[in-house]
Tab-separated table of C-alpha atoms and ligand atoms in Angstrom:
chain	number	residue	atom	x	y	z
A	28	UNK	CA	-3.272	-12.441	21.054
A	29	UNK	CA	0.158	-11.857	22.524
A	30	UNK	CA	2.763	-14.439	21.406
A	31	UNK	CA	6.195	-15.348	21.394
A	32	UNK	CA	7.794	-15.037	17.742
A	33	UNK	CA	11.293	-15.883	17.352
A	34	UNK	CA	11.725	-14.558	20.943
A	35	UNK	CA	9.574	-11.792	20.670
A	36	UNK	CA	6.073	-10.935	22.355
A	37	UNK	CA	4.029	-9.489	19.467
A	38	UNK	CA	0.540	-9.461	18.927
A	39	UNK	CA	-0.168	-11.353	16.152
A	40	UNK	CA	-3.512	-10.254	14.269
A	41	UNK	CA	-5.730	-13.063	13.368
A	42	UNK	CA	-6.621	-12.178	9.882
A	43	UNK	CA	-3.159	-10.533	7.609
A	44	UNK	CA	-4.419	-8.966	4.319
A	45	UNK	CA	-1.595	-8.338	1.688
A	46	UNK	CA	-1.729	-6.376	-1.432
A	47	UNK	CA	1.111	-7.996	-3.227
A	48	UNK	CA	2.582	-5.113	-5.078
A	49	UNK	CA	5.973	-4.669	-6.681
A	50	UNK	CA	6.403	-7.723	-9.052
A	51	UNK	CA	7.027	-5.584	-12.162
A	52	UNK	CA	9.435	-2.890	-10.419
A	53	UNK	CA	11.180	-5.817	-9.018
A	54	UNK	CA	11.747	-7.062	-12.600
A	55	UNK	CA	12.061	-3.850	-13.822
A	56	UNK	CA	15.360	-3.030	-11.722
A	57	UNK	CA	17.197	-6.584	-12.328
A	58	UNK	CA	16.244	-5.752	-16.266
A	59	UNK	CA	13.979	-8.746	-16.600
A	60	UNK	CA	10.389	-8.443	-18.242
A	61	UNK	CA	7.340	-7.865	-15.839
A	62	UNK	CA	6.398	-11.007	-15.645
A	63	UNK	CA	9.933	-12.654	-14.364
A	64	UNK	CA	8.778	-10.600	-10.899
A	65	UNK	CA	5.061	-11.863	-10.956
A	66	UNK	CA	7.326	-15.695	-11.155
A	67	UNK	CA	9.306	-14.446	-8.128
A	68	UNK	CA	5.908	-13.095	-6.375
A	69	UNK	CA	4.153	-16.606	-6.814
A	70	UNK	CA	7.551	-18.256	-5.215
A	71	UNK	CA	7.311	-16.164	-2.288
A	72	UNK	CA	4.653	-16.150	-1.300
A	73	UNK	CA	4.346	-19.905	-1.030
A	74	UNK	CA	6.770	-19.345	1.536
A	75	UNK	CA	4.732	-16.337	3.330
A	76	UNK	CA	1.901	-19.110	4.278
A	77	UNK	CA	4.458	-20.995	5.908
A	78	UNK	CA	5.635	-18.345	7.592
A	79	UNK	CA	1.994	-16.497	8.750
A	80	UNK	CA	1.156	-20.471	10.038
A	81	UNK	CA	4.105	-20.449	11.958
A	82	UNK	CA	4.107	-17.193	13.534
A	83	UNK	CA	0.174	-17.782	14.445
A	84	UNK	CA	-1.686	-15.960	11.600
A	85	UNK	CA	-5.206	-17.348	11.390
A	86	UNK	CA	-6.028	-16.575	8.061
A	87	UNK	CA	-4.381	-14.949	4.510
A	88	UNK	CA	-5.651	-13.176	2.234
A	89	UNK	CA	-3.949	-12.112	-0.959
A	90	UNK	CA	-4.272	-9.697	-3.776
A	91	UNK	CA	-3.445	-11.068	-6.345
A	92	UNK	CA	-5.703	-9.792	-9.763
A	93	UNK	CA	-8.104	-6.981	-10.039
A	94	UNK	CA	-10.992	-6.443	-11.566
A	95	UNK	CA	-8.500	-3.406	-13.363
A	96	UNK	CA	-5.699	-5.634	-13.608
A	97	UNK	CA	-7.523	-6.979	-17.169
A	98	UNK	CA	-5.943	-2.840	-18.679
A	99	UNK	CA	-2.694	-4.499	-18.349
A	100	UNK	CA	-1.155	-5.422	-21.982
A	101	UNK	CA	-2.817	-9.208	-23.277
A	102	UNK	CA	0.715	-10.421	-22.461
A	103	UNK	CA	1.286	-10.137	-19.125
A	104	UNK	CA	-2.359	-10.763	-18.750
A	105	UNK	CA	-1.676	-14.106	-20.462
A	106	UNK	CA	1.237	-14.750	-18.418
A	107	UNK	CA	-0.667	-13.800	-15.096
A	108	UNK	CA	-3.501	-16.350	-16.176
A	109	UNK	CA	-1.169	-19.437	-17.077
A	110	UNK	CA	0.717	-18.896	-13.765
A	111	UNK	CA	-2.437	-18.857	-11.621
A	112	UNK	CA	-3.144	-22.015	-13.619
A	113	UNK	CA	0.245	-23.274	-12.724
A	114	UNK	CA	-0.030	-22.380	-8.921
A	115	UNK	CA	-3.273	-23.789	-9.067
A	116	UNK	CA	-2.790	-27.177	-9.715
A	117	UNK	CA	0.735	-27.437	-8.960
A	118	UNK	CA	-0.256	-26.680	-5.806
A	119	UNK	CA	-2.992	-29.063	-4.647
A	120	UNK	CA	-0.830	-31.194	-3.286
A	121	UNK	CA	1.411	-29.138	-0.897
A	122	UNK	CA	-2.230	-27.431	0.156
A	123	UNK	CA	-3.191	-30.691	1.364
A	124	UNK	CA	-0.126	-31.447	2.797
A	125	UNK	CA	0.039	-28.497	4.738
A	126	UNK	CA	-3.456	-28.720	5.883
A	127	UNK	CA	-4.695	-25.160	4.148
A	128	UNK	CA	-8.152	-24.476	3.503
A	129	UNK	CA	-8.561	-22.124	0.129
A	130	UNK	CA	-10.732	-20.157	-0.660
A	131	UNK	CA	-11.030	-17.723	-3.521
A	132	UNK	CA	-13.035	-14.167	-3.531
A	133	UNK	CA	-13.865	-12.348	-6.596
A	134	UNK	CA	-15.941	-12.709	-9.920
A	135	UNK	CA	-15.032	-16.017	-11.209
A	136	UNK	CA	-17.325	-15.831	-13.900
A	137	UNK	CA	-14.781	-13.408	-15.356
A	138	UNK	CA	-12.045	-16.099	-15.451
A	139	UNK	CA	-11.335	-19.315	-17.917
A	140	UNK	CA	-13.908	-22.400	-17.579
A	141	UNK	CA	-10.681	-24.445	-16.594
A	142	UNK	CA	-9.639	-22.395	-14.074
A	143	UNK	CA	-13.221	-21.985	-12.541
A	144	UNK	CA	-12.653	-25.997	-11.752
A	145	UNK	CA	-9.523	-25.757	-10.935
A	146	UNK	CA	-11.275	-23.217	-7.820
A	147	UNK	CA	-13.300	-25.317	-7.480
A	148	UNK	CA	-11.745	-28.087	-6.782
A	149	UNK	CA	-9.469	-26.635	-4.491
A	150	UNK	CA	-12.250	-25.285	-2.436
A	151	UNK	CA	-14.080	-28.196	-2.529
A	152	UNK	CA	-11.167	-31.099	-1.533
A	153	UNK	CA	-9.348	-28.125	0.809
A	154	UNK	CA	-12.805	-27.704	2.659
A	155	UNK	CA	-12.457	-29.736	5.853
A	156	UNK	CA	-7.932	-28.900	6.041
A	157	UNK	CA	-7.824	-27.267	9.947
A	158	UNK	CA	-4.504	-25.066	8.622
A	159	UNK	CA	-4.399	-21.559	7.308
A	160	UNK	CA	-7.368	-20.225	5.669
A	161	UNK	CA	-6.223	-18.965	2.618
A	162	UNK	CA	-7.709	-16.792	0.610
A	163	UNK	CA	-6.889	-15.314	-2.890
A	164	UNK	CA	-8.243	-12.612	-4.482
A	165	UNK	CA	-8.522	-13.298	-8.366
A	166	UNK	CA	-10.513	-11.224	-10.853
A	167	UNK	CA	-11.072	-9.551	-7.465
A	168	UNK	CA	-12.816	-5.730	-6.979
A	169	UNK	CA	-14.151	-4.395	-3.552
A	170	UNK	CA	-17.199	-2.266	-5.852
A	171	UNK	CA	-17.678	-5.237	-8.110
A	172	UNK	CA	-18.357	-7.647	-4.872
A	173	UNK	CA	-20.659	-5.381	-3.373
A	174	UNK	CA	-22.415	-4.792	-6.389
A	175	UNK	CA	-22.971	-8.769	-6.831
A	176	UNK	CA	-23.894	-8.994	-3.303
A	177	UNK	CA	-26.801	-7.008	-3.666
A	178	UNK	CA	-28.056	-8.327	-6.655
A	179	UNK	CA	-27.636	-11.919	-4.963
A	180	UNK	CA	-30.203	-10.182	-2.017
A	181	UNK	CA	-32.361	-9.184	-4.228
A	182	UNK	CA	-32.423	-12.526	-5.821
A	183	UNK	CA	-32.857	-14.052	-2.775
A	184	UNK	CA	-36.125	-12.363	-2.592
A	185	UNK	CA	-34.897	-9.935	0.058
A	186	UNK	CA	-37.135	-7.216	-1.439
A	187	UNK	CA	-38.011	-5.016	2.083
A	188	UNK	CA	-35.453	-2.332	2.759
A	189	UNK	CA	-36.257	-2.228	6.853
A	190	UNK	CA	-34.867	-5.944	6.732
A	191	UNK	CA	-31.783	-4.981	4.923
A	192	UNK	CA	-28.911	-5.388	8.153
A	193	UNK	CA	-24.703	-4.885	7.957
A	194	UNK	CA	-25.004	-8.390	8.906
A	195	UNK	CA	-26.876	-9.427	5.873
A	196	UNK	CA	-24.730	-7.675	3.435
A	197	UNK	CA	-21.783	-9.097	4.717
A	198	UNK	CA	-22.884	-12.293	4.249
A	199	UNK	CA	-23.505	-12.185	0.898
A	200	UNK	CA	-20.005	-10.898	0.058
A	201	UNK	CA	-17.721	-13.259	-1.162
A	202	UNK	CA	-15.591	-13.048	2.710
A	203	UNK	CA	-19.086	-14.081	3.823
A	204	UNK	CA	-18.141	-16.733	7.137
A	205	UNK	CA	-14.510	-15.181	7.117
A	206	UNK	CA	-14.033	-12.487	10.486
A	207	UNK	CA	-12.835	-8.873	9.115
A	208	UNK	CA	-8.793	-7.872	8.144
A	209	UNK	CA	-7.077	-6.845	11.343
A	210	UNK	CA	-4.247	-5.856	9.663
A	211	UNK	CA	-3.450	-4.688	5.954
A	212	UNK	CA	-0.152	-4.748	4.706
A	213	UNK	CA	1.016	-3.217	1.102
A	214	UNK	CA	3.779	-3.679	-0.371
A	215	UNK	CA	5.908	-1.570	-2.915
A	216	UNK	CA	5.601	2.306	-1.274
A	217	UNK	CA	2.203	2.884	-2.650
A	218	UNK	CA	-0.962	3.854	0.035
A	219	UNK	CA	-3.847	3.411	-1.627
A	220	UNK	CA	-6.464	0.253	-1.245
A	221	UNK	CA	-6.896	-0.138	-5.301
A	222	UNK	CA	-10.453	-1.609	-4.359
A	223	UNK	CA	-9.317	-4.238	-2.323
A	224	UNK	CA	-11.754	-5.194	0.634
A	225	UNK	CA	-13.622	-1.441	1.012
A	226	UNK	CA	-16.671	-2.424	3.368
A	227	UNK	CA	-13.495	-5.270	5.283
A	228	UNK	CA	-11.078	-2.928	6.414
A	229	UNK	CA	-13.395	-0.411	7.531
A	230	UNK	CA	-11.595	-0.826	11.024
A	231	UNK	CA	-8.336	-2.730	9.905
A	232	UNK	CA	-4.725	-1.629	10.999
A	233	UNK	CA	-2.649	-0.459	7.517
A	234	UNK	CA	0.675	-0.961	7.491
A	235	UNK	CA	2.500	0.365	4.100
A	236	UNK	CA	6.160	-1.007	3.104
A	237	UNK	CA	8.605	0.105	0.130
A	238	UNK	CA	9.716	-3.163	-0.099
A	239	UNK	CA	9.223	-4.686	-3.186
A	240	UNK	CA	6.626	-7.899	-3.050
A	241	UNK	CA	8.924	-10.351	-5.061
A	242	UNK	CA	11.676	-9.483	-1.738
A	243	UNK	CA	9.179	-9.599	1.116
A	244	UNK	CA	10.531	-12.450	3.472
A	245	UNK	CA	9.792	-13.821	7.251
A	246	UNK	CA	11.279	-10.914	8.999
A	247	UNK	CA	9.231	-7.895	7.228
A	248	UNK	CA	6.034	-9.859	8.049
A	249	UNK	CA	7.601	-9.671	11.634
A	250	UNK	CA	8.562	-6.390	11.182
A	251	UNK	CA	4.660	-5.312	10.486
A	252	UNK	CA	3.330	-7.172	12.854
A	253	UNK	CA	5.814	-5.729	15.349
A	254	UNK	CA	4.033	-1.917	14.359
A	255	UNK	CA	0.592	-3.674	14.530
A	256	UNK	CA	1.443	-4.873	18.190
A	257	UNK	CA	2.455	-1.063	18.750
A	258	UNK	CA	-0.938	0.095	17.366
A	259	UNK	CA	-4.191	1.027	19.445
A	260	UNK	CA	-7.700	-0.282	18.043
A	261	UNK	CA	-10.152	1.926	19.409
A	262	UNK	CA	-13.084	0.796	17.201
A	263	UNK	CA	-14.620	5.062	17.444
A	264	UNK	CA	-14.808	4.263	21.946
A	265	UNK	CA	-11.806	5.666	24.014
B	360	IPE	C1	1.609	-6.831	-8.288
B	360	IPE	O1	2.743	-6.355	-8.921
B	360	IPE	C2	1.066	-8.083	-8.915
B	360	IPE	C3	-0.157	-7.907	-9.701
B	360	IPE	C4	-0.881	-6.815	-9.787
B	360	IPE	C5	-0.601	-9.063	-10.438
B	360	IPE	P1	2.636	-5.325	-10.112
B	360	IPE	O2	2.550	-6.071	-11.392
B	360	IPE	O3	1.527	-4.362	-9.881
B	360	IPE	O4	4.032	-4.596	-10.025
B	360	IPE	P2	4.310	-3.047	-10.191
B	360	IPE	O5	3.387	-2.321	-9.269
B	360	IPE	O6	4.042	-2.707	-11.610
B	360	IPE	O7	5.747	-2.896	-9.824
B	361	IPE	C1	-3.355	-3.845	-6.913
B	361	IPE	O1	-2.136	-3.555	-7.490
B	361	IPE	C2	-3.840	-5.161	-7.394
B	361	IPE	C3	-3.027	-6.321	-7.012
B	361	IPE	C4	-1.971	-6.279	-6.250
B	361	IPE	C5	-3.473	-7.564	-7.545
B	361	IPE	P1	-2.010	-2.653	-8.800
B	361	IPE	O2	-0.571	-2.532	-9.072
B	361	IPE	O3	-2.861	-3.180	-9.871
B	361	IPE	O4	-2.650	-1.273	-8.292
B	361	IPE	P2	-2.442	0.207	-8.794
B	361	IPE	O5	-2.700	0.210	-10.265
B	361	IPE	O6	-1.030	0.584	-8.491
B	361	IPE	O7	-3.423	1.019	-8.011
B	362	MG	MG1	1.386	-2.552	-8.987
């Protein structure tokens, strides 16, 4: 939908997908452990769902711990956990103030019994909040939802291959009720999706940035969007 933003007529895409990435080189450079940037990454992108609200983003949806992530030394792993936690509850009340809906996507089976409320409740008092739909990605991988997915249809009792649709699948993956990315941004200088939303972004827009997540502001979320509103989305017609 073609919009003003700070002057500008962009179109801005309903659905932004970010793979925060960066946090450690961030930290890295400023000679600060790892886990000062993944600090820095949380505070900014509190900000970045102000921003994507403002600018007309429909919905967010963040990367922000892979199924892989769990190779990373118990440490940071540790920290990573206890500052979800933080977010998490710290956060329930500017979530409701700001009208977000959350919702979470990935195996949460895979994450602490105290955290797994802590989604819960989010989800559960964010539910009926008319703001951005907010989604994070935690314990999150694109084969390991697809996998769980079909064992959920099969469960289910959906036995017959001939009913088997796209339709179905997708709504047994955790984005089930959620429409598809339009646009993918990654941070950091790497192009790869790192199993993020496979079957999602089958016909998303990718935009890759060097900048470093914990630096990402207002303007390169403009700046994206800006290339996205230059882009043509043919969908495979002409
Ligand atoms: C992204 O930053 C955040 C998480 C994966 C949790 P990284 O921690 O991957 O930072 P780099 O890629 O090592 O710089
Ligand atoms: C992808 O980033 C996962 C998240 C941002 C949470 P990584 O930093 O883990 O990905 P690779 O290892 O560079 O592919
Ligand atoms: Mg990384």
């Amino acid at each position: 939908m073609l919009k003003s933003v700070d002057g500008e007529m962009l179109n801005v895409p309903e659905h932004v997908a970010i793979i925060l990435d960066g946090n450690g080189r961030w930290a890295k450079k400023r000679f600060r452990p790892r886990t000062f940037g993944h600090k820095k990454g949380a505070e900014v992108l509190e900000q970045i769902c102000e921003d994507a609200w403002d600018i007309g983003i429909k919905y967010l949806t963040v990367y922000a711990f892979s199924t892989e992530n769990w190779k990373r030394p118990q440490d940071e792993v540790d920290t990573l956990m206890d500052l979800f936690h933080h977010y998490l509850t710290d956060y329930l009340g500017r979530i409701m103030k700001n009208n977000m809906r959350i919702r979470f996507i990935g195996d949460r089976s895979g994450l602490s019994e105290k955290m797994q409320e802590e989604i819960y409740d989010l989800e559960r008092e964010s539910v009926y909040n008319t703001g951005l739909h907010f989604t994070i990605a935690l314990n999150y991988g694109s084969r390991d939802e697809m996998v769980r997915a079909m064992k959920r249809m099969v469960r289910d009792g959906h036995h017959d291959p001939e009913e088997f649709t796209e339709e179905m699948f997708s709504a047994y993956l955790d984005t089930a009720e959620m429409p598809d990315p339009d646009l993918l941004i990654r941070t950091s200088g790497e192009e790869r999706l790192s199993n993020y939303m496979l079957w999602q972004l089958a016909y998303s827009e990718f935009v890759f940035t060097p900048v470093l997540w914990p630096d990402f502001n207002r303007e390169e979320l403009i700046n994206a969007i800006r290339i996205y509103t230059g882009r043509s989305r043919r969908y495979g017609g002409v």
